[in-house]
Amino acid sequence: MNKWFITATIALGIGFNLAHAAGNADEGKNKAAICAGCHGADGNSPINPLWPKIAAQSPRYIEKQIKDFKSGARVDQTMSPMAMPLSDQDIADLAAYYSSQPRQIGEAAADKVSAGEAIYRAGNSETGVAACMACHGPAGSGNPQANFPAIAGQHAPYVEKALKDFRDGKRTNDASKMMQGVVSRMSDEEMAAVAQYVQGLSR
């Protein structure tokens, strides 16, 4: 079994505070105007592929990321100030709404699919890169219980940026530094290929 998967399992109890407000999707829809400018009314971020799709994402994962932006555990010049005024109930309501929306699946670049699939499903044994599906699942649907995000259909530019941010220390809010450990062994070419494969992956 992959060591990063084992570490992830151990980290379940410390990666997310289970005591959180119950979200109301209808209230979240009413509050979503603050998010729609970047993420779209339905969470599919149609304007800029560097802004992530949050439709169909686990509500726990959405909540954690917003709270991390609010606390400073994760920093972004746009999201951090947007998160600051949100209450726990606002965050829960937004998460409930966006998680209920269907995610639109993109199309992968044909010249990167094979390489991306190989890394996603088997990793790279020569360099110690873990298989992405060990945590994110064979279909990219994530693992809500472990608070691992759904990544199927996510914008390739966003996925590639996220991987590089973990590698370069610009993002450090992953439980037990799991993502940082995985991407430290990935080449830029592998990141680009995986990102394209994920963009066309259907849940």
CSV table of C-alpha atoms in Angstrom, one decimal:
chain,number,residue,atom,x,y,z
A,1,MET,CA,0.0,0.0,0.0
A,2,ASN,CA,1.3,3.5,-0.9
A,3,LYS,CA,2.9,5.2,2.1
A,4,TRP,CA,1.1,8.5,1.4
A,5,PHE,CA,-2.2,6.7,1.5
A,6,ILE,CA,-1.2,5.2,4.9
A,7,THR,CA,-0.2,8.6,6.2
A,8,ALA,CA,-3.5,10.0,4.9
A,9,THR,CA,-5.5,7.4,6.8
A,10,ILE,CA,-3.6,8.3,10.0
A,11,ALA,CA,-4.3,12.0,9.4
A,12,LEU,CA,-8.0,11.6,9.2
A,13,GLY,CA,-8.6,12.7,12.8
A,14,ILE,CA,-6.5,15.8,12.6
A,15,GLY,CA,-7.0,17.2,9.2
A,16,PHE,CA,-10.5,18.7,9.7
A,17,ASN,CA,-12.6,19.8,12.6
A,18,LEU,CA,-15.8,17.6,12.5
A,19,ALA,CA,-17.7,20.1,14.6
A,20,HIS,CA,-19.1,22.4,12.0
A,21,ALA,CA,-22.3,24.1,11.2
A,22,ALA,CA,-24.9,22.4,9.1
A,23,GLY,CA,-25.2,24.1,5.7
A,24,ASN,CA,-28.4,25.1,3.9
A,25,ALA,CA,-28.1,25.0,0.1
A,26,ASP,CA,-31.0,27.4,-0.4
A,27,GLU,CA,-29.4,30.0,1.8
A,28,GLY,CA,-26.1,29.3,0.1
A,29,LYS,CA,-27.6,30.1,-3.3
A,30,ASN,CA,-28.7,33.4,-1.9
A,31,LYS,CA,-25.3,34.2,-0.6
A,32,ALA,CA,-23.4,32.9,-3.6
A,33,ALA,CA,-23.3,36.3,-5.4
A,34,ILE,CA,-20.1,37.0,-3.6
A,35,CYS,CA,-18.5,33.9,-5.2
A,36,ALA,CA,-20.1,34.0,-8.6
A,37,GLY,CA,-17.8,36.6,-10.1
A,38,CYS,CA,-15.0,34.1,-10.1
A,39,HIS,CA,-16.5,30.7,-9.6
A,40,GLY,CA,-19.7,31.2,-11.6
A,41,ALA,CA,-23.3,30.9,-10.4
A,42,ASP,CA,-23.1,27.1,-10.6
A,43,GLY,CA,-19.4,26.7,-9.4
A,44,ASN,CA,-17.9,25.8,-12.7
A,45,SER,CA,-15.7,28.9,-13.0
A,46,PRO,CA,-16.3,29.6,-16.7
A,47,ILE,CA,-14.3,32.8,-16.9
A,48,ASN,CA,-10.7,31.9,-15.9
A,49,PRO,CA,-9.3,28.3,-15.8
A,50,LEU,CA,-6.9,29.4,-13.0
A,51,TRP,CA,-10.0,29.7,-10.7
A,52,PRO,CA,-11.1,26.3,-9.6
A,53,LYS,CA,-14.4,24.6,-10.2
A,54,ILE,CA,-16.1,24.1,-6.9
A,55,ALA,CA,-19.3,22.5,-8.2
A,56,ALA,CA,-19.9,19.0,-6.9
A,57,GLN,CA,-17.0,19.3,-4.4
A,58,SER,CA,-17.3,17.8,-1.0
A,59,PRO,CA,-18.9,20.4,1.3
A,60,ARG,CA,-16.3,19.6,4.0
A,61,TYR,CA,-13.5,20.3,1.7
A,62,ILE,CA,-15.0,23.6,0.5
A,63,GLU,CA,-15.5,24.6,4.2
A,64,LYS,CA,-11.9,23.7,5.1
A,65,GLN,CA,-10.5,25.7,2.2
A,66,ILE,CA,-12.5,28.8,3.0
A,67,LYS,CA,-11.7,28.6,6.7
A,68,ASP,CA,-8.0,28.2,5.8
A,69,PHE,CA,-8.2,31.3,3.7
A,70,LYS,CA,-9.8,33.1,6.5
A,71,SER,CA,-7.3,32.0,9.1
A,72,GLY,CA,-4.3,32.5,6.9
A,73,ALA,CA,-3.4,28.8,6.7
A,74,ARG,CA,-3.8,29.2,3.0
A,75,VAL,CA,-3.1,32.5,1.3
A,76,ASP,CA,-4.4,34.0,-1.9
A,77,GLN,CA,-4.6,37.7,-2.7
A,78,THR,CA,-8.2,37.3,-3.9
A,79,MET,CA,-9.7,34.6,-1.7
A,80,SER,CA,-8.2,35.6,1.6
A,81,PRO,CA,-10.0,39.0,1.8
A,82,MET,CA,-13.2,37.5,0.4
A,83,ALA,CA,-13.2,34.9,3.2
A,84,MET,CA,-12.5,37.2,6.1
A,85,PRO,CA,-16.1,38.5,6.6
A,86,LEU,CA,-17.8,35.1,6.2
A,87,SER,CA,-19.3,33.5,9.3
A,88,ASP,CA,-19.1,29.8,9.9
A,89,GLN,CA,-22.8,29.6,8.9
A,90,ASP,CA,-22.1,31.5,5.7
A,91,ILE,CA,-19.3,29.2,4.8
A,92,ALA,CA,-21.4,26.1,5.6
A,93,ASP,CA,-24.3,27.4,3.5
A,94,LEU,CA,-22.0,28.2,0.5
A,95,ALA,CA,-20.4,24.8,0.7
A,96,ALA,CA,-23.8,23.1,0.8
A,97,TYR,CA,-25.0,25.0,-2.3
A,98,TYR,CA,-21.9,24.6,-4.5
A,99,SER,CA,-21.5,20.9,-3.5
A,100,SER,CA,-25.0,20.3,-4.8
A,101,GLN,CA,-24.3,21.7,-8.3
A,102,PRO,CA,-23.2,19.4,-11.1
A,103,ARG,CA,-19.6,19.7,-12.4
A,104,GLN,CA,-18.9,20.2,-16.0
A,105,ILE,CA,-16.2,17.9,-17.4
A,106,GLY,CA,-13.6,19.3,-19.8
A,107,GLU,CA,-11.5,17.7,-22.5
A,108,ALA,CA,-8.0,16.6,-22.1
A,109,ALA,CA,-5.2,17.4,-24.5
A,110,ALA,CA,-4.8,14.3,-26.6
A,111,ASP,CA,-1.0,14.3,-26.6
A,112,LYS,CA,-0.9,14.2,-22.8
A,113,VAL,CA,-3.7,11.7,-21.9
A,114,SER,CA,-1.5,8.6,-21.9
A,115,ALA,CA,1.3,10.0,-19.8
A,116,GLY,CA,-1.2,11.6,-17.4
A,117,GLU,CA,-3.2,8.5,-17.0
A,118,ALA,CA,-0.1,6.5,-16.2
A,119,ILE,CA,1.0,8.8,-13.4
A,120,TYR,CA,-2.6,9.2,-12.1
A,121,ARG,CA,-3.2,5.4,-11.9
A,122,ALA,CA,0.3,4.0,-11.2
A,123,GLY,CA,2.6,6.9,-10.2
A,124,ASN,CA,6.2,6.6,-11.1
A,125,SER,CA,8.0,3.9,-9.3
A,126,GLU,CA,11.4,5.0,-10.5
A,127,THR,CA,11.2,8.4,-8.8
A,128,GLY,CA,8.8,7.5,-6.0
A,129,VAL,CA,5.8,9.5,-7.3
A,130,ALA,CA,2.6,8.2,-5.7
A,131,ALA,CA,-0.4,7.3,-7.8
A,132,CYS,CA,-3.0,10.1,-7.6
A,133,MET,CA,-5.9,7.7,-7.4
A,134,ALA,CA,-4.7,6.3,-4.1
A,135,CYS,CA,-6.3,9.4,-2.4
A,136,HIS,CA,-8.4,10.9,-5.2
A,137,GLY,CA,-10.0,7.7,-6.4
A,138,PRO,CA,-10.0,5.9,-9.7
A,139,ALA,CA,-12.6,8.3,-11.1
A,140,GLY,CA,-11.3,11.4,-9.4
A,141,SER,CA,-14.3,11.6,-7.1
A,142,GLY,CA,-12.1,12.1,-4.0
A,143,ASN,CA,-12.7,10.7,-0.5
A,144,PRO,CA,-15.1,12.8,1.5
A,145,GLN,CA,-14.5,10.9,4.7
A,146,ALA,CA,-10.8,11.7,4.5
A,147,ASN,CA,-11.5,15.2,3.1
A,148,PHE,CA,-9.6,14.5,-0.1
A,149,PRO,CA,-11.1,16.6,-2.8
A,150,ALA,CA,-12.9,15.5,-6.0
A,151,ILE,CA,-10.7,16.5,-8.9
A,152,ALA,CA,-12.5,15.0,-11.9
A,153,GLY,CA,-13.1,17.6,-14.5
A,154,GLN,CA,-11.1,20.3,-12.8
A,155,HIS,CA,-9.5,22.9,-15.0
A,156,ALA,CA,-6.0,21.7,-16.1
A,157,PRO,CA,-4.4,25.1,-15.5
A,158,TYR,CA,-5.7,25.2,-12.0
A,159,VAL,CA,-4.5,21.7,-11.2
A,160,GLU,CA,-1.1,22.4,-12.6
A,161,LYS,CA,-0.8,25.6,-10.6
A,162,ALA,CA,-1.9,23.8,-7.4
A,163,LEU,CA,0.7,21.1,-7.9
A,164,LYS,CA,3.4,23.6,-8.4
A,165,ASP,CA,2.2,25.7,-5.4
A,166,PHE,CA,2.5,22.6,-3.2
A,167,ARG,CA,5.9,21.9,-4.6
A,168,ASP,CA,7.2,25.4,-4.2
A,169,GLY,CA,5.9,25.9,-0.7
A,170,LYS,CA,3.3,28.5,-1.7
A,171,ARG,CA,0.6,26.2,-0.4
A,172,THR,CA,1.1,24.3,2.8
A,173,ASN,CA,-2.4,23.5,4.2
A,174,ASP,CA,-2.4,19.8,3.2
A,175,ALA,CA,-2.7,17.3,6.1
A,176,SER,CA,0.6,15.9,7.2
A,177,LYS,CA,2.3,17.5,4.1
A,178,MET,CA,1.0,14.7,2.0
A,179,MET,CA,0.7,16.7,-1.2
A,180,GLN,CA,3.9,18.5,-0.7
A,181,GLY,CA,5.7,15.1,-0.3
A,182,VAL,CA,4.1,13.7,-3.5
A,183,VAL,CA,4.7,16.7,-5.8
A,184,SER,CA,8.3,17.1,-4.6
A,185,ARG,CA,9.1,14.1,-6.8
A,186,MET,CA,7.1,15.2,-9.8
A,187,SER,CA,8.6,16.8,-12.9
A,188,ASP,CA,6.9,19.8,-14.6
A,189,GLU,CA,6.0,17.5,-17.5
A,190,GLU,CA,4.3,15.0,-15.2
A,191,MET,CA,2.3,17.8,-13.6
A,192,ALA,CA,1.1,19.1,-16.9
A,193,ALA,CA,0.2,15.6,-18.1
A,194,VAL,CA,-1.7,14.7,-14.9
A,195,ALA,CA,-3.5,18.1,-15.0
A,196,GLN,CA,-4.7,17.4,-18.6
A,197,TYR,CA,-5.8,13.9,-17.7
A,198,VAL,CA,-7.8,15.1,-14.7
A,199,GLN,CA,-9.5,17.8,-16.8
A,200,GLY,CA,-11.1,15.1,-19.0
A,201,LEU,CA,-11.7,12.6,-16.2
A,202,SER,CA,-15.4,11.9,-15.5
A,203,ARG,CA,-16.6,11.1,-12.0
